[in-house]
XYZ file of C-alpha atoms in Angstrom:
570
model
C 0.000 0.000 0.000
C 2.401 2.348 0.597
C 4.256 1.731 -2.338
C 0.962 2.289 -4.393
C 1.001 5.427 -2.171
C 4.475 6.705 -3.135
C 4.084 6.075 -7.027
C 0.866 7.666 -6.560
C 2.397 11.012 -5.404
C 5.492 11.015 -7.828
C 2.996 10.554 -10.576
C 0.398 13.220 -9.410
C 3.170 15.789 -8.824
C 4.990 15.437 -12.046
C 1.238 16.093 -13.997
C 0.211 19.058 -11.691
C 3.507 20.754 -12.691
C 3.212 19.566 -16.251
C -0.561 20.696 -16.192
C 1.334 24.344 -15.310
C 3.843 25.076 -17.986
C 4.858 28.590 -18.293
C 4.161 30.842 -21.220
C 6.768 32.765 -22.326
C 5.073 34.668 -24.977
C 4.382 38.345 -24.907
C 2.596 40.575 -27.245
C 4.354 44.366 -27.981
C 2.191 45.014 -30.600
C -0.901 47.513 -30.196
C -4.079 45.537 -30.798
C -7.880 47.096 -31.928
C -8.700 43.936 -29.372
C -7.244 42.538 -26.627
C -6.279 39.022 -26.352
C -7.513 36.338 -24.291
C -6.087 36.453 -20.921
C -2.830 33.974 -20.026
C -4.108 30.791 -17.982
C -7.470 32.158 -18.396
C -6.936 34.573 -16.042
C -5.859 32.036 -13.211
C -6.530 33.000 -10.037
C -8.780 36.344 -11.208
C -12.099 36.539 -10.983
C -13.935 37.792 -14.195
C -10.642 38.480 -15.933
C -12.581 39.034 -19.220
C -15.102 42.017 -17.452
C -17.922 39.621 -19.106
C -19.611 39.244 -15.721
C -19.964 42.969 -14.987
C -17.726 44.261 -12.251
C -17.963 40.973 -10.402
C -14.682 40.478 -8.265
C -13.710 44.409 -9.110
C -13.597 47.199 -6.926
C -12.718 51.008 -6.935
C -9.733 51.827 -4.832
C -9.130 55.443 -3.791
C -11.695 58.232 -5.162
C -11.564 56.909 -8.750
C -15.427 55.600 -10.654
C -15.462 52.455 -12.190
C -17.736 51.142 -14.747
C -18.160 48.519 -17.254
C -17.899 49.523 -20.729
C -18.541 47.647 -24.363
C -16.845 48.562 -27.871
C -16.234 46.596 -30.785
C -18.236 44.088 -28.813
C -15.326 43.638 -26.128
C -16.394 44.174 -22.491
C -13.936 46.094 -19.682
C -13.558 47.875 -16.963
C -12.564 51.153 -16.547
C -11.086 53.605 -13.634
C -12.343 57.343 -14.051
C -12.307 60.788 -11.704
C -8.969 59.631 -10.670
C -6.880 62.371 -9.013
C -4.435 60.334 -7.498
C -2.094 57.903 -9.211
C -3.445 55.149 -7.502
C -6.893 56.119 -8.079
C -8.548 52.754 -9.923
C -9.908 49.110 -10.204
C -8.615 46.816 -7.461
C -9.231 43.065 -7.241
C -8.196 41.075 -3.840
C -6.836 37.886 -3.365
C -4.878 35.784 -1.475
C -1.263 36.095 -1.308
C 1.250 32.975 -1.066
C 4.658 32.968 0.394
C 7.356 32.646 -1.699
C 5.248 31.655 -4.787
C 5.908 32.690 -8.258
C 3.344 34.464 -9.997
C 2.896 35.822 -13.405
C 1.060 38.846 -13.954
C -0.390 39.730 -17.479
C -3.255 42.825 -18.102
C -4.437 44.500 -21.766
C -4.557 48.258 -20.983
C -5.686 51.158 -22.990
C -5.714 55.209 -21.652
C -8.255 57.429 -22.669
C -6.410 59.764 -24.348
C -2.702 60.351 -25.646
C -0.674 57.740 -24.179
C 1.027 56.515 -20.406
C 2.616 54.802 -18.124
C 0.557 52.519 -16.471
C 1.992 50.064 -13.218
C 0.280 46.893 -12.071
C 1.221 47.338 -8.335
C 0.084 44.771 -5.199
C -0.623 46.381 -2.035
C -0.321 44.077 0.998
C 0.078 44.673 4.694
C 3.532 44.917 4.587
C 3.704 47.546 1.838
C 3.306 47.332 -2.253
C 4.888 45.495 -4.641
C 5.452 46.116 -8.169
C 4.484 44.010 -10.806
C 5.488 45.645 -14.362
C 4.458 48.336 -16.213
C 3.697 49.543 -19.769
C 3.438 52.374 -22.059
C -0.314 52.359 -23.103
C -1.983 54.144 -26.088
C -5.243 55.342 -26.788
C -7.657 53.715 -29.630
C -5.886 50.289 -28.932
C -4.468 47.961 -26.416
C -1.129 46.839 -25.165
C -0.354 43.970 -23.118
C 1.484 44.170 -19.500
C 3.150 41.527 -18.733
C 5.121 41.113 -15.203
C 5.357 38.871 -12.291
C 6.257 38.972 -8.822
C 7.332 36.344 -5.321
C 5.774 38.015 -1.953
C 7.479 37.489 1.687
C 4.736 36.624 3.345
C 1.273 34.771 3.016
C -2.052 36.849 3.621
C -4.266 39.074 1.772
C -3.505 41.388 -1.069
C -5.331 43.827 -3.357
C -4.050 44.281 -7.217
C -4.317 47.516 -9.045
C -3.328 49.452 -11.586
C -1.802 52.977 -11.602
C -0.699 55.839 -13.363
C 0.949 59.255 -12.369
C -0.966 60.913 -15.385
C -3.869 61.772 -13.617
C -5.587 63.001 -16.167
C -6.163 59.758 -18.669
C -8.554 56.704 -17.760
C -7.345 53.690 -17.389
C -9.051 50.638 -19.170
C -8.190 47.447 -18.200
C -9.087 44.072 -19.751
C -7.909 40.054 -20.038
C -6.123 40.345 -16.454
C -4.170 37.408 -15.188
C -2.663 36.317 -12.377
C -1.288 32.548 -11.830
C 0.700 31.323 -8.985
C 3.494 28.583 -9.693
C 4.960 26.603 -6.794
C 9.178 26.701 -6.511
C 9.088 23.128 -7.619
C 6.846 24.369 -10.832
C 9.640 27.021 -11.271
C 12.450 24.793 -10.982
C 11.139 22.288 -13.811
C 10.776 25.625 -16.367
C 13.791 25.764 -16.185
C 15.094 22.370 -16.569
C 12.349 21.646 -19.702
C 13.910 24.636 -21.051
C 17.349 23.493 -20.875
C 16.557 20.489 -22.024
C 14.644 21.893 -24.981
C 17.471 24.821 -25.827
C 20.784 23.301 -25.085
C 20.585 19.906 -25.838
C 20.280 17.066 -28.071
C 19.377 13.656 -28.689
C 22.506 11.287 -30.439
C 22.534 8.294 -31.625
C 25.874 6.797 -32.402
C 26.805 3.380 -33.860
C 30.343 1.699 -33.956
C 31.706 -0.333 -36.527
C 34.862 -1.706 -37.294
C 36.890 -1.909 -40.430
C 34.651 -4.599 -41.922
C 31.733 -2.588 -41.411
C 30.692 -5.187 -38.599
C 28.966 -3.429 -35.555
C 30.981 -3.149 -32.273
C 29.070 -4.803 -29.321
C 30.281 -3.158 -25.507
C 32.508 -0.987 -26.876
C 33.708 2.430 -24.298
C 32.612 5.789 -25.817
C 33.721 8.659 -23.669
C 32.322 11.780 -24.559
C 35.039 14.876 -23.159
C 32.955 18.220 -24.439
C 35.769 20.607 -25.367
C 33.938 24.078 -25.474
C 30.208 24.692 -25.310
C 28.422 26.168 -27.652
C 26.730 29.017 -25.395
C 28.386 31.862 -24.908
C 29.383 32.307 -20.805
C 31.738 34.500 -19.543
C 33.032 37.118 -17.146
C 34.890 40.979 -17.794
C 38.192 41.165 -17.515
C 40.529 43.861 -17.327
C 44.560 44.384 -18.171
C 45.756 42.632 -14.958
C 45.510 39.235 -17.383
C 47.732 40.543 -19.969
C 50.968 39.376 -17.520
C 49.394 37.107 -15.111
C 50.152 33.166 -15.604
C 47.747 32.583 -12.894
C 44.704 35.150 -14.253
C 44.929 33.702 -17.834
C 44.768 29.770 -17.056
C 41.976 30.521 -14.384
C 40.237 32.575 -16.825
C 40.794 30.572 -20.230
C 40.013 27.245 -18.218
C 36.298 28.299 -18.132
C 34.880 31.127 -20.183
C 34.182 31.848 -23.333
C 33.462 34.796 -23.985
C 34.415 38.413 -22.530
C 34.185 42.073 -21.906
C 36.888 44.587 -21.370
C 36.183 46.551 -18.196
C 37.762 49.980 -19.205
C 40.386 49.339 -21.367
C 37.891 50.061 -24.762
C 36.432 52.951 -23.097
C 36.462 56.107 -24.766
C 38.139 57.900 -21.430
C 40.787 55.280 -21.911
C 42.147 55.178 -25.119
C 41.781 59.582 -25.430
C 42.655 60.485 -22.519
C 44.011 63.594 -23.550
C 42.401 64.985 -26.436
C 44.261 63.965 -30.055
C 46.894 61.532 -27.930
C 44.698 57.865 -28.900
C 46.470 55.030 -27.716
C 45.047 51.437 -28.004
C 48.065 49.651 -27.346
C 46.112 47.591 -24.148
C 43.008 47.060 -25.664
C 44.637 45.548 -28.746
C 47.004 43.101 -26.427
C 43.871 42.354 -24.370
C 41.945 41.288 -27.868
C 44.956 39.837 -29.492
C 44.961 37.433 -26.157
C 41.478 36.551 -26.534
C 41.487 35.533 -30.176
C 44.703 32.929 -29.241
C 42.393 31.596 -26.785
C 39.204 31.643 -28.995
C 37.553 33.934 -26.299
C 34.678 35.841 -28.158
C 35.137 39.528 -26.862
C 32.239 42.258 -26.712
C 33.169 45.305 -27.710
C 32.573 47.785 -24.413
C 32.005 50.474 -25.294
C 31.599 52.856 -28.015
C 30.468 55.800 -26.127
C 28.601 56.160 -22.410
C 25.520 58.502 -22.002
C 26.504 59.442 -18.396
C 28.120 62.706 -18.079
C 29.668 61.368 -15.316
C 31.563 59.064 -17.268
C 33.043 61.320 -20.154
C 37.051 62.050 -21.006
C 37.848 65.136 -19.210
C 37.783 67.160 -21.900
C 34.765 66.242 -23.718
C 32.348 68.344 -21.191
C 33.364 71.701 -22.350
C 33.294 71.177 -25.834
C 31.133 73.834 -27.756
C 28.697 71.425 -29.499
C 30.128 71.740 -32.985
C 33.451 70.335 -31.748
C 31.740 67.836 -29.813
C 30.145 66.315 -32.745
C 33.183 66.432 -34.634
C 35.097 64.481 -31.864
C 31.792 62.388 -31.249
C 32.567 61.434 -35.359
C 36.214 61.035 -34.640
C 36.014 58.485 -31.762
C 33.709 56.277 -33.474
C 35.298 56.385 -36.849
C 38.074 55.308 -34.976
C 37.547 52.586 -32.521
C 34.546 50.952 -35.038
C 36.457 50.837 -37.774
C 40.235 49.160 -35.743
C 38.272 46.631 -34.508
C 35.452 45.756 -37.455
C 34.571 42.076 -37.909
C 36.330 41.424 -34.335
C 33.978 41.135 -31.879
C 30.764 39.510 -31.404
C 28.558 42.840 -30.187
C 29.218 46.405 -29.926
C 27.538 48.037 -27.012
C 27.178 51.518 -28.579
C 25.336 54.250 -26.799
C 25.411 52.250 -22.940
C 23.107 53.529 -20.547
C 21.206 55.759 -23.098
C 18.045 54.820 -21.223
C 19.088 56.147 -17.729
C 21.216 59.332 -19.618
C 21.353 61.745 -21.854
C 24.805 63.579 -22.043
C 25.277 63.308 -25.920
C 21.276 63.861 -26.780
C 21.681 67.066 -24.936
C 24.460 68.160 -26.403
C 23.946 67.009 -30.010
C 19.624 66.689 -29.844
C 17.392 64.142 -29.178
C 18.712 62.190 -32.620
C 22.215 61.387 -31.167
C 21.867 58.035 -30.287
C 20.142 57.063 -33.068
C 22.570 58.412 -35.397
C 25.321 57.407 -33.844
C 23.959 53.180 -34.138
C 23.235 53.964 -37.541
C 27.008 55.100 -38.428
C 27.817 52.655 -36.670
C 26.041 49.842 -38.606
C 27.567 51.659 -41.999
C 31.169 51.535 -40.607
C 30.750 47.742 -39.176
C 27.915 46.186 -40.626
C 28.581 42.480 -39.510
C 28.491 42.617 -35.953
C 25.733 43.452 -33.413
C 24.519 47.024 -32.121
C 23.389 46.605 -28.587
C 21.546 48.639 -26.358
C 22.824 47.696 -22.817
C 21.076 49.487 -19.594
C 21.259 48.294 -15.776
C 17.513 47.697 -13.162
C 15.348 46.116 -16.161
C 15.592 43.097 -14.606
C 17.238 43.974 -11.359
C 14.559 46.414 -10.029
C 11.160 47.289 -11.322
C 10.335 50.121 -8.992
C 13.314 51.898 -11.555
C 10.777 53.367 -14.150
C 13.884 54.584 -16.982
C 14.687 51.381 -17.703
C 11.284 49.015 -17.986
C 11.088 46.259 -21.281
C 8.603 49.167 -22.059
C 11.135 51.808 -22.514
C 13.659 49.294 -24.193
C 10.837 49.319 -26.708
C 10.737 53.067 -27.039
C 14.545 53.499 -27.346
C 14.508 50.469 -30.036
C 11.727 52.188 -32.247
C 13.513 55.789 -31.805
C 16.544 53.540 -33.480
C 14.627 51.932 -36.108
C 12.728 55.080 -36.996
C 16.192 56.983 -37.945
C 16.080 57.814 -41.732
C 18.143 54.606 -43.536
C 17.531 52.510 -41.179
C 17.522 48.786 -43.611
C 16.041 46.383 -41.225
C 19.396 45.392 -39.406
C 19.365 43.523 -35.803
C 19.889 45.671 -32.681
C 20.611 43.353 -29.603
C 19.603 44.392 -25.807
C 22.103 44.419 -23.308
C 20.658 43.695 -19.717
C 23.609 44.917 -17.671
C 22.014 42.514 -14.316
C 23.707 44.333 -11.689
C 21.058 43.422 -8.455
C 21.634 45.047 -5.379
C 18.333 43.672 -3.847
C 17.213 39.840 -4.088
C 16.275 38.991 -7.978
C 12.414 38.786 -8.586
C 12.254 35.619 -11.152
C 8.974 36.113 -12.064
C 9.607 39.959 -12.860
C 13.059 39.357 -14.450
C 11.306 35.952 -16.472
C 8.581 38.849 -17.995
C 10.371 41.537 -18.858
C 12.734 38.884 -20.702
C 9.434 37.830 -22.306
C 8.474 41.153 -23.331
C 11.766 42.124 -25.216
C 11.976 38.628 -26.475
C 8.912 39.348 -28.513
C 11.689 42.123 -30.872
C 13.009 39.307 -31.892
C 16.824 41.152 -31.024
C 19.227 39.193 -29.730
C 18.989 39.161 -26.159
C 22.209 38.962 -23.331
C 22.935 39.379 -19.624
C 26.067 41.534 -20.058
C 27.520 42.641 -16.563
C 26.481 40.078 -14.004
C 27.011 40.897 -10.416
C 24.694 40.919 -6.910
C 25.732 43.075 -4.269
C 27.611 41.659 -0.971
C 24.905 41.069 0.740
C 23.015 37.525 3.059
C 22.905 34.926 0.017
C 24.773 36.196 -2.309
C 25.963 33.462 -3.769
C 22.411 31.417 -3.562
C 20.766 34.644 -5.255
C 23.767 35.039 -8.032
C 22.927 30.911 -8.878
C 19.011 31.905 -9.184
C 20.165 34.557 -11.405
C 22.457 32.690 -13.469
C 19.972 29.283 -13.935
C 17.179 31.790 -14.802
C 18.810 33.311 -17.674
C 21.030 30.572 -18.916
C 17.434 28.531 -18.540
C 15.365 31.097 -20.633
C 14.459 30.279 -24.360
C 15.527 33.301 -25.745
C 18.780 34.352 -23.439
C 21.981 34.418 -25.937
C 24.409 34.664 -24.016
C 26.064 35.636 -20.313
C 28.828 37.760 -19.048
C 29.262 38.448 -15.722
C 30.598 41.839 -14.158
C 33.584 40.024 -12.109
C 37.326 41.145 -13.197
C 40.097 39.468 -10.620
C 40.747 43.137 -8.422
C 38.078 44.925 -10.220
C 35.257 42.890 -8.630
C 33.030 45.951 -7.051
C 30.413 43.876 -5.787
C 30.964 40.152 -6.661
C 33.892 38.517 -6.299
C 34.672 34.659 -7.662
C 38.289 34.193 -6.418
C 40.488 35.565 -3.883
C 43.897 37.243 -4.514
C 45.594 33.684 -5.489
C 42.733 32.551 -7.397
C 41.089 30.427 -4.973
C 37.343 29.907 -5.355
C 35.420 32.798 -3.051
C 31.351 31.500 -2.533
C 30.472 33.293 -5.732
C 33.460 31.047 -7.623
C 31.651 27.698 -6.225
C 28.491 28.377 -7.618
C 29.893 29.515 -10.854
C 32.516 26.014 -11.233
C 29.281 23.861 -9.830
C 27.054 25.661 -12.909
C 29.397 24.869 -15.764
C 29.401 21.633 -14.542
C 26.047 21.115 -14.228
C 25.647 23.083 -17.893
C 28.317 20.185 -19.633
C 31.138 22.734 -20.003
C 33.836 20.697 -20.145
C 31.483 17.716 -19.907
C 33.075 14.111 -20.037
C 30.380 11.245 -20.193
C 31.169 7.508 -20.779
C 29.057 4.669 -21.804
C 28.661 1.728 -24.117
C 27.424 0.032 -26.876
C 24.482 -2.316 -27.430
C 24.505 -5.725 -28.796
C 24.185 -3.417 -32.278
C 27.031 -1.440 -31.656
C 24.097 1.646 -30.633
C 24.816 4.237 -28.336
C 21.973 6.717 -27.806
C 23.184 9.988 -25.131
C 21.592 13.480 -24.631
C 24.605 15.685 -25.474
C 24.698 19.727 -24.302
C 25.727 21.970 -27.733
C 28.688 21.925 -28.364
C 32.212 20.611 -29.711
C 33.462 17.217 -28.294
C 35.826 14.789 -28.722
C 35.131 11.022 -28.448
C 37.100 8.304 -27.358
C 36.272 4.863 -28.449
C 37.847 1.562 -26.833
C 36.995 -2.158 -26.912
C 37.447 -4.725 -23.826
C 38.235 -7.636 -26.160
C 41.520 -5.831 -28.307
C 43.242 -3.162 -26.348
C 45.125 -1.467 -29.315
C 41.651 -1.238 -30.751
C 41.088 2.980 -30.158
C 39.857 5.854 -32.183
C 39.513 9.052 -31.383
C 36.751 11.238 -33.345
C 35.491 15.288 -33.295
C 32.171 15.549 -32.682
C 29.876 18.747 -32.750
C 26.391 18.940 -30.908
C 24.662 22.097 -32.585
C 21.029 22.880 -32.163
C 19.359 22.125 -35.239
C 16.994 24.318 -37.339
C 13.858 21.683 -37.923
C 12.419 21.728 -34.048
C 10.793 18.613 -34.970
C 13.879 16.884 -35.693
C 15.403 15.926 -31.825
C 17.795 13.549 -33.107
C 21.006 13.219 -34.602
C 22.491 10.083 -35.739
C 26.456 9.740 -36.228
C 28.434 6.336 -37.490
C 31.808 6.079 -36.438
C 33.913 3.919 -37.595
C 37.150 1.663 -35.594
């Protein structure tokens, strides 16, 4: 009985969280109609306003009322002269719970920021925002964990007092941890792997029965990697440690426009170049970091004062000069960083400055990646600059620059948390840019020195590496740069952070060895992470009987096709 019991509960378990997948879609387009609400609605009551105002309330002064066009029923928050004047629904909060948060909103007139915020006893959480339009609707999509259990009441807000706020298709779901956790694996599983099917045969063409077949995965195929910074250049110890696990790289300062002119006229790239040249003998991929930086803060001493028309001519200088010494080198350019928090060169030059600047940019190096890369989209939604919604604004300001031919712009999400990562809120806003279609990368990893670091940088780090649509990782962690996160100590010995980075790439099939044998048919089926291996293959009854074989594990184009088979012969 109690085995009966036991299977029962494994089985049960595994369907309710199957019975749960997460959606990762998102809509950015403006619709004349809203679409049906995610999980139909989940835990909301009446999330399509077809029952009236049933489950909806007014919070604050606002008037709600149920309204009809095009034959689409919703609610809407009027007389509001606070921001939080609107339509509230309550429910019940769970600790520690996941939950995904999705509302189609429309404003009454012009367009504005609208927040889907929780208010519990303890305070209010934030649960995304959005730009919304008049005369059509835009889908919110966010998420949110709460500290405690109890009740809660969800609403919607805007500082624009003067618009109405419609809302329609609202959902809420809840997802257990355990829920969470198996996202992420199906997604791995899905993304980074594959299905092979080998088969040995000797000389004869005869299969080999029991034969070894160790699998030793020589580099991955995603991109994963950490900044580093000049100290490598003539440390034994930095470049084995380094080169022994990542990939892929960013310079800290050493391509930064207040380091190669520091004195106006005098350029001198003689670092970055030795810093690149090392990376390409270790097949490091190396983002290029960074063209110019909006904060006025951050600006070669000299730059400041320039009268505008010799800033523009020094603006043209600089980028004619770094784009074009290291075209076709690098895998990304981040171009205009941080042109979502400032403003220094649109002031100077007009509103038009960053978006000229990506489109020279794109003329002088056509073949490698623009990127927009800005810090607290994922890190913080209570930082309005920076939401997936104003990614979207700064990406169509780009794209609507005369000439522009249809080329890819990447976003840059710089990750740098100083408070414990929201999943659910950094899983949405991923969503929501995913739905560009740009390339998508974490590009400065770090979490503050705080309680759990290292557990909160691994929920960081499995979250994006699990996401569908997450190219790539680089983490903000040069060896005696490391502001907030360090991985090593002075002699390179593993700090926390370092643990749960060497336990990841393990756990990811970097430098993955496997070993396993044939069938009676000579048949070896494994489920191989991308990437390039070599394989070793041995037989128990002739010991001089070896071959050794290259073997690359790519994700493949058909997403039907989940298989790959390989004959190798001894």
């Amino acid at each position: 009985m109690s085995i009966l019991l036991v299977l029962f509960i494994i089985l049960f378990s595994g369907f309710e969280a199957q019975a749960l997948p997460y959606d990762y879609t998102a809509n950015i387009e403006c619709l004349e109609n809203p679409q049906k609400p995610l999980y139909s609605g989940g835990i909301i009551k009446n999330p399509e306003l077809n029952d009236g105002l049933e489950g909806w309330t007014a919070i604050g002064d606002a008037k709600i009322q149920q309204r009809e066009s095009r034959g689409n029923k919703f609610v809407v928050a009027h007389n509001r002269n606070q921001p939080n004047d609107s339509v509230s629904q309550k429910f019940y909060m769970r600790k520690n719970n996941p939950y995904s948060l999705s509302a189609w909103i429309q404003v009454s007139q012009g367009n504005a920021t609208v927040s889907a915020v929780v208010k519990t006893r303890e305070g209010l959480k934030y649960g995304g925002a959005i730009v919304a339009e008049s005369n059509c609707w835009s889908m919110l999509k966010g998420g949110l964990t709460f500290d405690t259990s109890g009740p809660a009441d969800l609403y919607f807000e805007s500082n624009d007092t003067s618009v109405e706020i419609w809302v329609d298709s609202i959902s809420l779901q809840p997802f257990t941890q355990k829920q969470w956790r198996l996202h992420q694996e199906q997604s791995i599983e899905k993304k980074h792997k594959k299905r092979v099917i080998i088969q040995t045969i000797d000389g004869r063409g005869n299969p080999l029965a029991n034969a070894s077949i160790i699998f030793e995965q020589k580099r991955s195929n995603f991109p994963f990697g950490s900044a580093m910074n000049k100290y490598i250049l003539d440390n034994t110890a930095y470049q084995n440690w380094f080169t022994s696990r990542f990939t892929v790289t960013t310079f800290v300062n050493e391509m930064k426009w207040y380091s190669t002119e520091s004195v106006q006229g005098k350029e001198d790239y003689s670092i970055s170049d030795a810093m690149l040249n090392f990376a390409n003998q270790h097949k490091i991929s190396v983002r290029g970091h960074n063209v110019f930086w909006d904060d006025p803060n951050y600006q070669p001493s000299w730059v400041p004062s320039l009268p505008p028309d010799q800033l523009n001519s020094a603006v043209q200088k600089r980028l004619n000069s770094v784009v074009s010494r290291y075209k076709g080198q690098l895998v990304a350019w981040d171009v205009v960083n941080e042109n979502l928090h400032f403003s220094f060169l649109e002031s100077k030059l007009g509103k038009d400055a960053s978006a000229k600047i990506y489109h020279d940019a794109h003329n002088i190096d056509g073949q490698t990646t623009l990127f927009l890369n800005d810090y607290n989209t994922i890190e913080d939604n209570r930082d309005g600059v920076s939401t997936a919604a104003r990614y979207l604004d700064k990406l169509r300001e780009i794209k609507g620059y005369a000439g522009y031919s249809g080329w890819s712009i990447g976003i840059g999400l710089e990750s740098h948390f100083s408070i414990p990562p929201d999943l659910p809120s950094m899983r949405s806003s991923i969503d929501t840019l995913a739905a560009t279609g740009s390339p998508l990368w974490l590009t400065e990893v770090d979490v503050k020195n705080m309680p759990n670091q290292a557990e909160y940088l691994e929920q960081v780090l499995r979250e994006a590496h699990s996401h569908p649509h997450i190219q790539g990782i680089v983490m903000w962690t040069p060896w005696k740069e490391c502001e907030a996160m360090c991985l090593v100590d002075e002699n390179f010995k593993n700090l926390p952070c370092g643990d749960v980075v060497d336990k990841l790439l393990q756990e990811w099939g970097f430098s993955q060895s496997l070993e396993a044998k044939t069938d009676s048919n000579g048949f070896l089926e494994a489920t191989l992470f991308h990437g390039h291996y070599q394989v070793n293959i041995t037989h128990p009854l002739n010991n001089n009987l070896s071959s050794l074989h290259n073997l690359q594990v790519m994700p493949m184009n058909e997403p039907n096709k989940v298989s790959q088979i390989i004959q190798l012969s001894v």
